[in-house]
PDB file of C-alpha atoms and ligand atoms in Angstrom:
ATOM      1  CA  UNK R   1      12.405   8.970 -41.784  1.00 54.00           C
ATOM      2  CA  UNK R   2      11.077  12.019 -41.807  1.00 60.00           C
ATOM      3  CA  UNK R   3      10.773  14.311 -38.527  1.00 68.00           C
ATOM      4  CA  UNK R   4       7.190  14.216 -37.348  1.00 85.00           C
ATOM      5  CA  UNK R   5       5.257  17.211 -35.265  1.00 96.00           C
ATOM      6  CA  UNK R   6       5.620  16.525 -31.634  1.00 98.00           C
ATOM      7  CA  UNK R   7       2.546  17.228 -30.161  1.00 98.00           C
ATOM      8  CA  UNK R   8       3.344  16.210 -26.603  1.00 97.00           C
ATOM      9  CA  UNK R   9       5.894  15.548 -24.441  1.00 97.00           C
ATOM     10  CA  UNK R  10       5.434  13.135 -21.065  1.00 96.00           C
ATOM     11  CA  UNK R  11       7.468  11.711 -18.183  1.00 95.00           C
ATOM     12  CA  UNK R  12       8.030   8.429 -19.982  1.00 97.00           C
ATOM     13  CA  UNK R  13       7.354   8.636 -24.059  1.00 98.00           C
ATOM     14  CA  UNK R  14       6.399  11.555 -26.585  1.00 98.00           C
ATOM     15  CA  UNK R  15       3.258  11.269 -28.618  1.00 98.00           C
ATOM     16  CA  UNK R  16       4.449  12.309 -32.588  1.00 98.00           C
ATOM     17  CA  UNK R  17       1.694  13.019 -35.432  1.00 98.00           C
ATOM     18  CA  UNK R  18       1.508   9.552 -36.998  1.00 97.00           C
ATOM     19  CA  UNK R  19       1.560   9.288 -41.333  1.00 96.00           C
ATOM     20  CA  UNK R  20      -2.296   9.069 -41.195  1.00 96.00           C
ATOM     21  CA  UNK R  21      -5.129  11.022 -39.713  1.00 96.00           C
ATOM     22  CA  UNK R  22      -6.168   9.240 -36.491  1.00 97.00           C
ATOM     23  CA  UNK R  23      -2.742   7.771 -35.821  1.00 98.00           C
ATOM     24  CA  UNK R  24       0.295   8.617 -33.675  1.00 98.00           C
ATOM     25  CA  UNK R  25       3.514   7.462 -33.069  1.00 98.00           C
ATOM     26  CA  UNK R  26       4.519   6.672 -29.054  1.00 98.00           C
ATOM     27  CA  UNK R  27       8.505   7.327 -28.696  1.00 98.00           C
ATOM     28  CA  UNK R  28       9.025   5.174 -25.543  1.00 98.00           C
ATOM     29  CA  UNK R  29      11.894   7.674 -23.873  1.00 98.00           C
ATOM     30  CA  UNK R  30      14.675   6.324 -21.040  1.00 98.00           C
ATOM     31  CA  UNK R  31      13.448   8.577 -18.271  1.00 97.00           C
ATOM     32  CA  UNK R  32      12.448   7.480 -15.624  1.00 97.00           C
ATOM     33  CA  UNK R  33      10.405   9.200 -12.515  1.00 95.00           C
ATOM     34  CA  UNK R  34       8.961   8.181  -9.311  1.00 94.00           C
ATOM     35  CA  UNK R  35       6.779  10.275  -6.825  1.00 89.00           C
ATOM     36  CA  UNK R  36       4.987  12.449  -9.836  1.00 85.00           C
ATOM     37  CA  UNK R  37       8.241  13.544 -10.575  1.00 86.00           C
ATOM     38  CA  UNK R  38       9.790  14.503  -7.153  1.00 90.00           C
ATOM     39  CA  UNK R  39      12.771  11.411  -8.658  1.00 95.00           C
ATOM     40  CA  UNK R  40      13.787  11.810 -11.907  1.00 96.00           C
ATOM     41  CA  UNK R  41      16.768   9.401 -13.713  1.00 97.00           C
ATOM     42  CA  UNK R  42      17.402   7.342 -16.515  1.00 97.00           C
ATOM     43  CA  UNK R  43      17.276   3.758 -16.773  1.00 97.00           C
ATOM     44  CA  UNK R  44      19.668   2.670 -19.795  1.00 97.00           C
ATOM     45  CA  UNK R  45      17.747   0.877 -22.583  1.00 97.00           C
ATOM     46  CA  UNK R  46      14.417   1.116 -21.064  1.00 98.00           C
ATOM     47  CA  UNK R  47      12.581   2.915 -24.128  1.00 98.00           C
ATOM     48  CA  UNK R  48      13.742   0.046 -26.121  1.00 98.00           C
ATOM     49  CA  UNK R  49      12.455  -2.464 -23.612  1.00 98.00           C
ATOM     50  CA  UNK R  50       8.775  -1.273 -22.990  1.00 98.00           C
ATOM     51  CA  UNK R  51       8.577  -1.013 -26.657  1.00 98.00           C
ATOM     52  CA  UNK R  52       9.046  -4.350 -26.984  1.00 98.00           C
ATOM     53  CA  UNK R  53       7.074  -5.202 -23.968  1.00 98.00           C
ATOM     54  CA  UNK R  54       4.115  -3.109 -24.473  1.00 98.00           C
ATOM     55  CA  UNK R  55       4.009  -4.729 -28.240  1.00 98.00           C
ATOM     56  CA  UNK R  56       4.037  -8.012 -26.940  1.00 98.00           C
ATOM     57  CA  UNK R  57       1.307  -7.986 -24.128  1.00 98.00           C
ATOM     58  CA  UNK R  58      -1.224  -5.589 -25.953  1.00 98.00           C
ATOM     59  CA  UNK R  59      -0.548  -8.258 -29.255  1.00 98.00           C
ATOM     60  CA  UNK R  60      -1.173 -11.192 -26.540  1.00 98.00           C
ATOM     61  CA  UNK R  61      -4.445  -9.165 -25.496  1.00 98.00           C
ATOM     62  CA  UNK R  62      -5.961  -8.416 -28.642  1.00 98.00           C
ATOM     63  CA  UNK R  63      -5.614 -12.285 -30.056  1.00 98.00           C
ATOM     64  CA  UNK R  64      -8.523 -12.348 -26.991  1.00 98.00           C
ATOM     65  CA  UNK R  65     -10.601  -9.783 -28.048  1.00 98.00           C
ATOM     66  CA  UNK R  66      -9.269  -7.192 -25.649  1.00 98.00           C
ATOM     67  CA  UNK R  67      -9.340  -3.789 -28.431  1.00 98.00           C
ATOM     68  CA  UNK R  68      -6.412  -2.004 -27.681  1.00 98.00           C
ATOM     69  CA  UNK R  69      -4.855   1.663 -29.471  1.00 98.00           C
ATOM     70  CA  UNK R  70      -1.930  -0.684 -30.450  1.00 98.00           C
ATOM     71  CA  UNK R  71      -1.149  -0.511 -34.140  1.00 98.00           C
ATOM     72  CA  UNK R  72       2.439  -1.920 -35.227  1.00 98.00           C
ATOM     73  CA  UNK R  73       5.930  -1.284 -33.669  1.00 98.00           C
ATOM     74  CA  UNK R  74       7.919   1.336 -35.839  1.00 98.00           C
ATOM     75  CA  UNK R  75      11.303   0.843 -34.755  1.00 97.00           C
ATOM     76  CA  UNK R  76      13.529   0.679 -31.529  1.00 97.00           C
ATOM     77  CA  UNK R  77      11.477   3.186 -29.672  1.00 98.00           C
ATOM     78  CA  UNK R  78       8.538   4.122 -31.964  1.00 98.00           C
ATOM     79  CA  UNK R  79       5.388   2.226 -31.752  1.00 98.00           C
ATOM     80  CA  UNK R  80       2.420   3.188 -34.207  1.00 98.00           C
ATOM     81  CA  UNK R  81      -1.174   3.227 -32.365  1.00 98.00           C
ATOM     82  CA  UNK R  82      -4.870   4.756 -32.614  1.00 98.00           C
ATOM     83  CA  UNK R  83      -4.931   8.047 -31.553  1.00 98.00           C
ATOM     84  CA  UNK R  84      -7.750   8.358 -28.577  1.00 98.00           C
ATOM     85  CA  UNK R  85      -9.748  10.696 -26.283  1.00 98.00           C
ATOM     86  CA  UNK R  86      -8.011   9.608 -23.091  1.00 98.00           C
ATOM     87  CA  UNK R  87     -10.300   9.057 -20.287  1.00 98.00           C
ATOM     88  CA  UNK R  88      -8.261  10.931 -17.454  1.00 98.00           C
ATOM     89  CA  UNK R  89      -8.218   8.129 -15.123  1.00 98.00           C
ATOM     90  CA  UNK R  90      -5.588   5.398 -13.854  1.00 98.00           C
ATOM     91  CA  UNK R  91      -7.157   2.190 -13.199  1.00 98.00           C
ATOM     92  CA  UNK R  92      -5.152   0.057 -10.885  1.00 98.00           C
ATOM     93  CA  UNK R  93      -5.403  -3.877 -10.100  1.00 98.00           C
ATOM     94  CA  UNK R  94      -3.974  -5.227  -7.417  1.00 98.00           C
ATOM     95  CA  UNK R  95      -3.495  -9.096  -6.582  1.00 98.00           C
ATOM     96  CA  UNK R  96      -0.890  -8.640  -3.838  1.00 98.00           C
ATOM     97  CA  UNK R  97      -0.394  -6.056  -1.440  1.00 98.00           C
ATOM     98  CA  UNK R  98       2.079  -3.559  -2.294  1.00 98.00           C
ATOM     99  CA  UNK R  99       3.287   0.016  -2.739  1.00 97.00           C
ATOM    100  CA  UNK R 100       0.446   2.781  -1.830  1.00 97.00           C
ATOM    101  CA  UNK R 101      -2.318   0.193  -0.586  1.00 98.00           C
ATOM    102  CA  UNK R 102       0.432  -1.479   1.794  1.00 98.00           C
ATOM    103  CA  UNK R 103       1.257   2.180   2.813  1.00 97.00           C
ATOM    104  CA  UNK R 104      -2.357   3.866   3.354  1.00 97.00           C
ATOM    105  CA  UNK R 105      -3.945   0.584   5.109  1.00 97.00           C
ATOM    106  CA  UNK R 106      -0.585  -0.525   7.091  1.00 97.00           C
ATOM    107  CA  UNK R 107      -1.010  -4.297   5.620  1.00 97.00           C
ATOM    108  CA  UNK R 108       2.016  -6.098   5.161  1.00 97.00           C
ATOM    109  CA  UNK R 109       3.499  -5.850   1.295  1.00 98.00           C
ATOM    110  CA  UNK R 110       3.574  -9.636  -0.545  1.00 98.00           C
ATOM    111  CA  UNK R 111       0.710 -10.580   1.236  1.00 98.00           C
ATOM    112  CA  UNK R 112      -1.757 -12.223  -1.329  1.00 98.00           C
ATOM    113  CA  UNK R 113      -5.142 -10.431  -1.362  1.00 98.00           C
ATOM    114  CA  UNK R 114      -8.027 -12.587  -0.860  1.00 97.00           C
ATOM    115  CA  UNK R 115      -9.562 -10.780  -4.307  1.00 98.00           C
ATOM    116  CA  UNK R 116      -8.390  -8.642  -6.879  1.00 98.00           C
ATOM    117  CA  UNK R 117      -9.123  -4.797  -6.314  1.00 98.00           C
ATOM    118  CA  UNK R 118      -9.985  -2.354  -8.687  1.00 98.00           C
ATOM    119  CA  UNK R 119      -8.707   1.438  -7.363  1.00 98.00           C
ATOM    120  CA  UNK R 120      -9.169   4.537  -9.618  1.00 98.00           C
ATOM    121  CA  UNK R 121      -7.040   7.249  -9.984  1.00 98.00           C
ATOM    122  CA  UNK R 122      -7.399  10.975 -11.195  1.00 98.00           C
ATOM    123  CA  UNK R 123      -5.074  11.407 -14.094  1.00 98.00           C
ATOM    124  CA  UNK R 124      -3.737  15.047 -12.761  1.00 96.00           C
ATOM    125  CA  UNK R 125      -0.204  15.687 -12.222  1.00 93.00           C
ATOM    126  CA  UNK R 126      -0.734  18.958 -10.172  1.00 96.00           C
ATOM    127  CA  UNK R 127      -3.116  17.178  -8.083  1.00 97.00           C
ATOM    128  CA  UNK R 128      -0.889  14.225  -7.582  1.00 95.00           C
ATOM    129  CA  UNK R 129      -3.122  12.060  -9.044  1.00 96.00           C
ATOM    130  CA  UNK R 130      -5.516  11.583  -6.155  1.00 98.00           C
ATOM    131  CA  UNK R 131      -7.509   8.186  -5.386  1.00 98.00           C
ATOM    132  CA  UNK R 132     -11.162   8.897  -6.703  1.00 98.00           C
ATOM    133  CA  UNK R 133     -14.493   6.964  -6.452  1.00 98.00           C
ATOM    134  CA  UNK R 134     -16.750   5.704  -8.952  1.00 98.00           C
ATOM    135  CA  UNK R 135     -19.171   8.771  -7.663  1.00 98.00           C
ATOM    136  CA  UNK R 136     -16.408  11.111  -8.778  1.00 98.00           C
ATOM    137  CA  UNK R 137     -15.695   9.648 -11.900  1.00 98.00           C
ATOM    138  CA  UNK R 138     -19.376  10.435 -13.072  1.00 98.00           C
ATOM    139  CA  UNK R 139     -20.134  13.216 -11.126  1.00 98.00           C
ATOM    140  CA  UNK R 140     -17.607  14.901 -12.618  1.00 98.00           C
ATOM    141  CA  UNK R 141     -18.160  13.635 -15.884  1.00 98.00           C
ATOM    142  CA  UNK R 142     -14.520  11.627 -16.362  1.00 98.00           C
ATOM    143  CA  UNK R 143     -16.860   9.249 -17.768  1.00 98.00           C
ATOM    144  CA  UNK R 144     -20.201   7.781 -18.438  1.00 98.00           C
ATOM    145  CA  UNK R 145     -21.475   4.793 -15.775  1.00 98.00           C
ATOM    146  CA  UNK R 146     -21.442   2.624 -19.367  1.00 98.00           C
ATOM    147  CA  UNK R 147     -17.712   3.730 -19.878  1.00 97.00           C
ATOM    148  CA  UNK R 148     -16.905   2.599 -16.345  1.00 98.00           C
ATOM    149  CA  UNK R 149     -18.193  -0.945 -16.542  1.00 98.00           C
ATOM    150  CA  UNK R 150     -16.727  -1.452 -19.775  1.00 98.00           C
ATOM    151  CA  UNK R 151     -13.498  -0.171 -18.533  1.00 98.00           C
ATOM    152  CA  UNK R 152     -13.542  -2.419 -15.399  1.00 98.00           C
ATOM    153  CA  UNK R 153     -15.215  -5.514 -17.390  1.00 98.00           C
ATOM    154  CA  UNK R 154     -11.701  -5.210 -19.829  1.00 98.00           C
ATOM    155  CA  UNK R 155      -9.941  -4.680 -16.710  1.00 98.00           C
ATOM    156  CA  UNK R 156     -10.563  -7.980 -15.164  1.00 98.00           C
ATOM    157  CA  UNK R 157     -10.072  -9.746 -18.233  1.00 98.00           C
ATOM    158  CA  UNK R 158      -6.603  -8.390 -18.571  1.00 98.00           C
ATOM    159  CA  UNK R 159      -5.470  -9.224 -14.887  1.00 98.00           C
ATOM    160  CA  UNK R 160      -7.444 -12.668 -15.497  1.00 98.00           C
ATOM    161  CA  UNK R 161      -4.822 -12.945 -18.718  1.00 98.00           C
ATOM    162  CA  UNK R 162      -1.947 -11.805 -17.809  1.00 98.00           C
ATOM    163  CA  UNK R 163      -1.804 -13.076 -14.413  1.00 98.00           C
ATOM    164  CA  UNK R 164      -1.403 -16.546 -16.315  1.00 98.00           C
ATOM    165  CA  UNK R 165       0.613 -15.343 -18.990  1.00 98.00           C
ATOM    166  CA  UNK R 166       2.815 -13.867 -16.301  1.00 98.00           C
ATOM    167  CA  UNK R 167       2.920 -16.744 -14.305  1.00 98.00           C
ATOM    168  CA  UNK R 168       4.078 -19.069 -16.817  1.00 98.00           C
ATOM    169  CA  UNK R 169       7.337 -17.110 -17.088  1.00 98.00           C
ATOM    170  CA  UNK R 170       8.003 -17.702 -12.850  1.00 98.00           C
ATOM    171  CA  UNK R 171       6.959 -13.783 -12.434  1.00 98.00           C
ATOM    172  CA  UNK R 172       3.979 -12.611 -10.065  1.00 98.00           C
ATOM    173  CA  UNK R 173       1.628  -9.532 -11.435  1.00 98.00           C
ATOM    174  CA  UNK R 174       1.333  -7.444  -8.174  1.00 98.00           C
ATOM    175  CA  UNK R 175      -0.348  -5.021  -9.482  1.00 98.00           C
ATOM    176  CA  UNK R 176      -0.473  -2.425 -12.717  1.00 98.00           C
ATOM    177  CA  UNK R 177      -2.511   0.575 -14.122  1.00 98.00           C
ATOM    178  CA  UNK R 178      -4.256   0.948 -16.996  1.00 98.00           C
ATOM    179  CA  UNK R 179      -5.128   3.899 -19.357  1.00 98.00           C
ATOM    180  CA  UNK R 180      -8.236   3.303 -21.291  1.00 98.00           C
ATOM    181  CA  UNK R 181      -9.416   6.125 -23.882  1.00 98.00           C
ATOM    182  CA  UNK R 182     -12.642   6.597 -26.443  1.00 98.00           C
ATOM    183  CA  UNK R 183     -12.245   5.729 -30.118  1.00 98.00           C
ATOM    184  CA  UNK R 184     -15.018   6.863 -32.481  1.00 96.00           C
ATOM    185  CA  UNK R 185     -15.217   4.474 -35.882  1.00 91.00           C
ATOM    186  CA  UNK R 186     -18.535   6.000 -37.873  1.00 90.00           C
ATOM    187  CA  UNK R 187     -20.171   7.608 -35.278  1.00 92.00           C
ATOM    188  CA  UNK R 188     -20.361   4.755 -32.666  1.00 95.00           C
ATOM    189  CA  UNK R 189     -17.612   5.064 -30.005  1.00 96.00           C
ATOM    190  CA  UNK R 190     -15.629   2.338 -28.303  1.00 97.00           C
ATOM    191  CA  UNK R 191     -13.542   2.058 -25.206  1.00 98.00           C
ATOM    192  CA  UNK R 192     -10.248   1.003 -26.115  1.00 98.00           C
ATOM    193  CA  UNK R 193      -6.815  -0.092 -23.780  1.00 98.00           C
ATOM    194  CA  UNK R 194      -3.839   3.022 -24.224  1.00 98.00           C
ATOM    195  CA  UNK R 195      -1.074   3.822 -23.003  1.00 98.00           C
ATOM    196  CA  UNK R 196       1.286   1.103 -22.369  1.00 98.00           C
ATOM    197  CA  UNK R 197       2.075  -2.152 -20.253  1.00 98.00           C
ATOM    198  CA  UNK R 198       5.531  -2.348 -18.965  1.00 98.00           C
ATOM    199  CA  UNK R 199       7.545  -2.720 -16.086  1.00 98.00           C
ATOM    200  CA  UNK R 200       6.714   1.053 -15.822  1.00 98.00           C
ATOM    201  CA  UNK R 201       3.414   0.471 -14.418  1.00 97.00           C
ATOM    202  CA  UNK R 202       3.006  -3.015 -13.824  1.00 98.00           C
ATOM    203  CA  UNK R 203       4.748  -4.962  -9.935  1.00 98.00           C
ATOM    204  CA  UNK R 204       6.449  -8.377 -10.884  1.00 98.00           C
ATOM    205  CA  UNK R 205       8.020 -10.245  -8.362  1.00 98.00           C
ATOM    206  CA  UNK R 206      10.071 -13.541  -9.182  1.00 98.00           C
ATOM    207  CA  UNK R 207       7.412 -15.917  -8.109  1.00 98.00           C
ATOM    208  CA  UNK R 208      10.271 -18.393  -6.221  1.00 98.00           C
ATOM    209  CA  UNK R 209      12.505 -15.609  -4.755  1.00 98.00           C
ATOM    210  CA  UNK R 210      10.101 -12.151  -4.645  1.00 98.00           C
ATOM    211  CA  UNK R 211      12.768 -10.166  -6.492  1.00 98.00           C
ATOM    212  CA  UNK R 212      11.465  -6.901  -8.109  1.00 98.00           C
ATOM    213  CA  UNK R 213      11.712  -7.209 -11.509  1.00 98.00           C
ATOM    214  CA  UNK R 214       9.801  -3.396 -12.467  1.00 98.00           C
ATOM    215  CA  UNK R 215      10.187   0.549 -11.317  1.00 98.00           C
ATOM    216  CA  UNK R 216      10.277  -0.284  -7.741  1.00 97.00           C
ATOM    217  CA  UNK R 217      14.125  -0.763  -8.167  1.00 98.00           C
ATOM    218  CA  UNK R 218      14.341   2.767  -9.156  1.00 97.00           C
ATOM    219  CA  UNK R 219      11.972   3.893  -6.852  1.00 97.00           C
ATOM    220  CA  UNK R 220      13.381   2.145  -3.694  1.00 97.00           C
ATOM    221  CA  UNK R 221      16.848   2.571  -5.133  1.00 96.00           C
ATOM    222  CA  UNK R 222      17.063  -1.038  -5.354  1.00 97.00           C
ATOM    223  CA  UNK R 223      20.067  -1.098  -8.022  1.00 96.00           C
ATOM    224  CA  UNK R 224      20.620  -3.266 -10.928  1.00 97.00           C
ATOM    225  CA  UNK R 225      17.342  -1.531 -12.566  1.00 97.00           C
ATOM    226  CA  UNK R 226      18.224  -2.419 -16.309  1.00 97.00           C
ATOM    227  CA  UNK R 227      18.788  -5.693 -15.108  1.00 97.00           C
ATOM    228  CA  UNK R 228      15.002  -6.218 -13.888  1.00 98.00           C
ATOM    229  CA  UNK R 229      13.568  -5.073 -17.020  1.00 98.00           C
ATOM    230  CA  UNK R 230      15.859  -6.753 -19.047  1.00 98.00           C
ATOM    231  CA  UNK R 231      15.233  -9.835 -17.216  1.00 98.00           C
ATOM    232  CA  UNK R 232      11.326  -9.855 -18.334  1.00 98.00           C
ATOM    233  CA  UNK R 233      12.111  -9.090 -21.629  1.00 98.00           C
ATOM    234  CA  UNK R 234      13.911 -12.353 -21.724  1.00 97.00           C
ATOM    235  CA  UNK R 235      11.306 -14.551 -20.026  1.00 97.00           C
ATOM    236  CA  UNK R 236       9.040 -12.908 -22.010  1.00 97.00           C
ATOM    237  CA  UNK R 237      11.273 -14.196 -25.184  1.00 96.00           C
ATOM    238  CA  UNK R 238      11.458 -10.988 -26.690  1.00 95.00           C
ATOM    239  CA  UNK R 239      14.837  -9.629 -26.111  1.00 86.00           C
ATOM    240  CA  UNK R 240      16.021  -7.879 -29.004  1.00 69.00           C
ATOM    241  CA  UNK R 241      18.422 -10.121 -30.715  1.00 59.00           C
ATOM    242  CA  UNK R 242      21.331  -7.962 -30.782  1.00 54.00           C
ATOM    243  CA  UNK R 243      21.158  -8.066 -26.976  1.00 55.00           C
ATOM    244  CA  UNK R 244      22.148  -4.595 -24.546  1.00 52.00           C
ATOM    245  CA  UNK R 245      24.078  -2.839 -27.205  1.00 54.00           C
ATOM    246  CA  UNK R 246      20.952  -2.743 -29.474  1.00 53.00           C
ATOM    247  CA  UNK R 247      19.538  -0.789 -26.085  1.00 52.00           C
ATOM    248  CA  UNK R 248      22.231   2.126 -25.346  1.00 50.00           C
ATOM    249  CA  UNK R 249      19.885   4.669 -27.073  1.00 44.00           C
ATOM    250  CA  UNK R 250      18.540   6.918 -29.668  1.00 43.00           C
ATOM    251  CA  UNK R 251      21.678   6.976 -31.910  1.00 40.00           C
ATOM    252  CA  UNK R 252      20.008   3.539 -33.410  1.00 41.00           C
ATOM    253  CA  UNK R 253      17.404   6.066 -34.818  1.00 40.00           C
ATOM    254  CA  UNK R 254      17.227   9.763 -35.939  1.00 37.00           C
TER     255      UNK R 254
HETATM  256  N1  ADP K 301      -3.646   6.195 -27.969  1.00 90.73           N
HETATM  257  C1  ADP K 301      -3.427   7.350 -27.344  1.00 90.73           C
HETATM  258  N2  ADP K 301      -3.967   8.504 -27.816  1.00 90.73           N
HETATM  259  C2  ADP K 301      -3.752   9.672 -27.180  1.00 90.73           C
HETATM  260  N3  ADP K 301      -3.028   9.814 -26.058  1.00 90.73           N
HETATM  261  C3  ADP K 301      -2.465   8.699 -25.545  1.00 90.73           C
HETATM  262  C4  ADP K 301      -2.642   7.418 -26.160  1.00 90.73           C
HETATM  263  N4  ADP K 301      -1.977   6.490 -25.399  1.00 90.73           N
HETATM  264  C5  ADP K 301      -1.421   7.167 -24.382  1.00 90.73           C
HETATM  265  N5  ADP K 301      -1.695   8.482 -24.441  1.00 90.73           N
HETATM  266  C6  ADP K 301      -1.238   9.536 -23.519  1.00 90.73           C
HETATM  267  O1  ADP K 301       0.083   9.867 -23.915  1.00 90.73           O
HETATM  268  C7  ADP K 301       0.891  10.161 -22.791  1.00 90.73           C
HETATM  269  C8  ADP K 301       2.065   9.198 -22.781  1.00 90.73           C
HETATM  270  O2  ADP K 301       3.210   9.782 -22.269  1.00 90.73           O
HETATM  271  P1  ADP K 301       3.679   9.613 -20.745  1.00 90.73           P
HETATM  272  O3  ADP K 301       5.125   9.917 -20.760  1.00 90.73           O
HETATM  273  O4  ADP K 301       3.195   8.323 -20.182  1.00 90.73           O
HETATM  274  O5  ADP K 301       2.869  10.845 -20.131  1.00 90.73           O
HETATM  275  P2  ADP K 301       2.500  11.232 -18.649  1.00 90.73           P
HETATM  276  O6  ADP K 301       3.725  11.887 -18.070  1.00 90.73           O
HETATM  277  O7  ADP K 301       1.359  12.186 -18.878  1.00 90.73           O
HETATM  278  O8  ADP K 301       2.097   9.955 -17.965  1.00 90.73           O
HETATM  279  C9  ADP K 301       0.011   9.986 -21.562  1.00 90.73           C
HETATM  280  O9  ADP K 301      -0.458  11.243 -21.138  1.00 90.73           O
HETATM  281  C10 ADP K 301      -1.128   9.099 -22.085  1.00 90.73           C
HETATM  282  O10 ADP K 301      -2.338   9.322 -21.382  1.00 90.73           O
HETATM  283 MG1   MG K 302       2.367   7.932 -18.287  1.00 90.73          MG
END
């Protein structure tokens, strides 16, 4: 295959030209950071994993309607999707206390919230991506008031989804983010999913034991991090056949 134009280079994938205007192709890297960077590592085979993972759940989503910048997987690591005007926000969802929210309010991680919360972040690594209101997000013009409750309508809807989806394998959905971005299709613009859903950005917790099955193991230096994203790969049923050695790395693919 032919080398494309890199045209940027993240934490966690790189974004290629893709063969046709309006498409790009999302290498899904084995890097791994925590803190905005302050922890940097790699987790063995995790490209290969979130591949597969973000395929599957973003598939799962639009056979409900939910659009999403998905197109078809490539390869190992390549995915083909829509290229989009990103909307510089993170939208989180939680279900459960955890992470930052158990931090900042002092309330006790695992403990079930009594209804899901939408938080918004600003999507700015030399800010740290700070927490942000709805008043910022259209004061500042990140987007419209429309934008927002189309973003936050799709949000619930996924979290509605994939909390049962999630739950049927035994695993919990903490919380996650969300990237959303604009797609234009003749003149009339649309607010589409991006980015990816993984164990990157998503909390799952075995729902009988609690185990972490996502980041957090790197983060909290948990150990046997491959092992928790393998693990939902396989619940998930979508291992790739080969098994681990299919996952050492980019010698599968120039
Ligand atoms: N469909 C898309 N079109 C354009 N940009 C996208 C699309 N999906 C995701 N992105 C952006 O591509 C980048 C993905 O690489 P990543 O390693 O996650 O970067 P970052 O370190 O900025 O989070 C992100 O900045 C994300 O916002
Ligand atoms: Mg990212």
């Amino acid at each position: 295959m032919a080398r494309r134009r890199q045209l940027y280079e993240g934490k966690a994938k790189i974004l290629f030209e893709g063969p046709e205007p309006g498409t790009l192709v999302q290498y899904f890297k084995d890097d791994a950071t925590a803190g905005n960077g302050a922890k940097k590592g790699t987790i063995t085979g995790k490209g290969v994993l979130n591949n597969r993972i973000s395929e599957y759940l973003m598939t799962r989503l639009a056979e409900i309607g939910i659009p999403t910048h998905f197109i078809r997987r490539l390869n190992m690591r390549e995915q083909l999707i829509r290229e989009v005007e990103i909307i510089p926000l993170e939208v989180v969802v939680r279900n459960v206390a955890a992470g930052s929210l158990a931090t900042r309010l002092g309330i006790t991680e695992g403990q079930r919230l009594p209804r899901s919360i939408i938080e918004y972040y600003y999507k700015n690594d030399q800010l740290n991506d700070p927490m942000v209101a709805e008043e910022h997000i259209t004061c500042f013009g990140w987007a419209a008031t429309q934008d927002l409750d189309d973003m936050v309508a799709l949000t619930l809807r996924v979290n509605d989804f994939l909390c049962g989806l999630f739950l049927g394998v035994g695993i919990t959905l903490v919380d996650f983010k969300l990237e959303f971005g604009r797609l234009w299709e003749n003149e009339e613009m649309r607010i589409v999913l991006a980015d990816e859903i993984s164990p990157d950005n998503c909390r799952l917790w075995d729902t009988k034991t609690g185990e972490k099955m996502d980041k957090d193991r790197f983060r909290r230096d948990l150990g046997k991090v491959e092992e928790g994203y393998q693990e939902v790969a396989r619940r998930l049923g979508i291992l790739p056949e080969a098994g681990p050695r299919d996952m050492s790395g980019p010698e599968v693919m120039q």
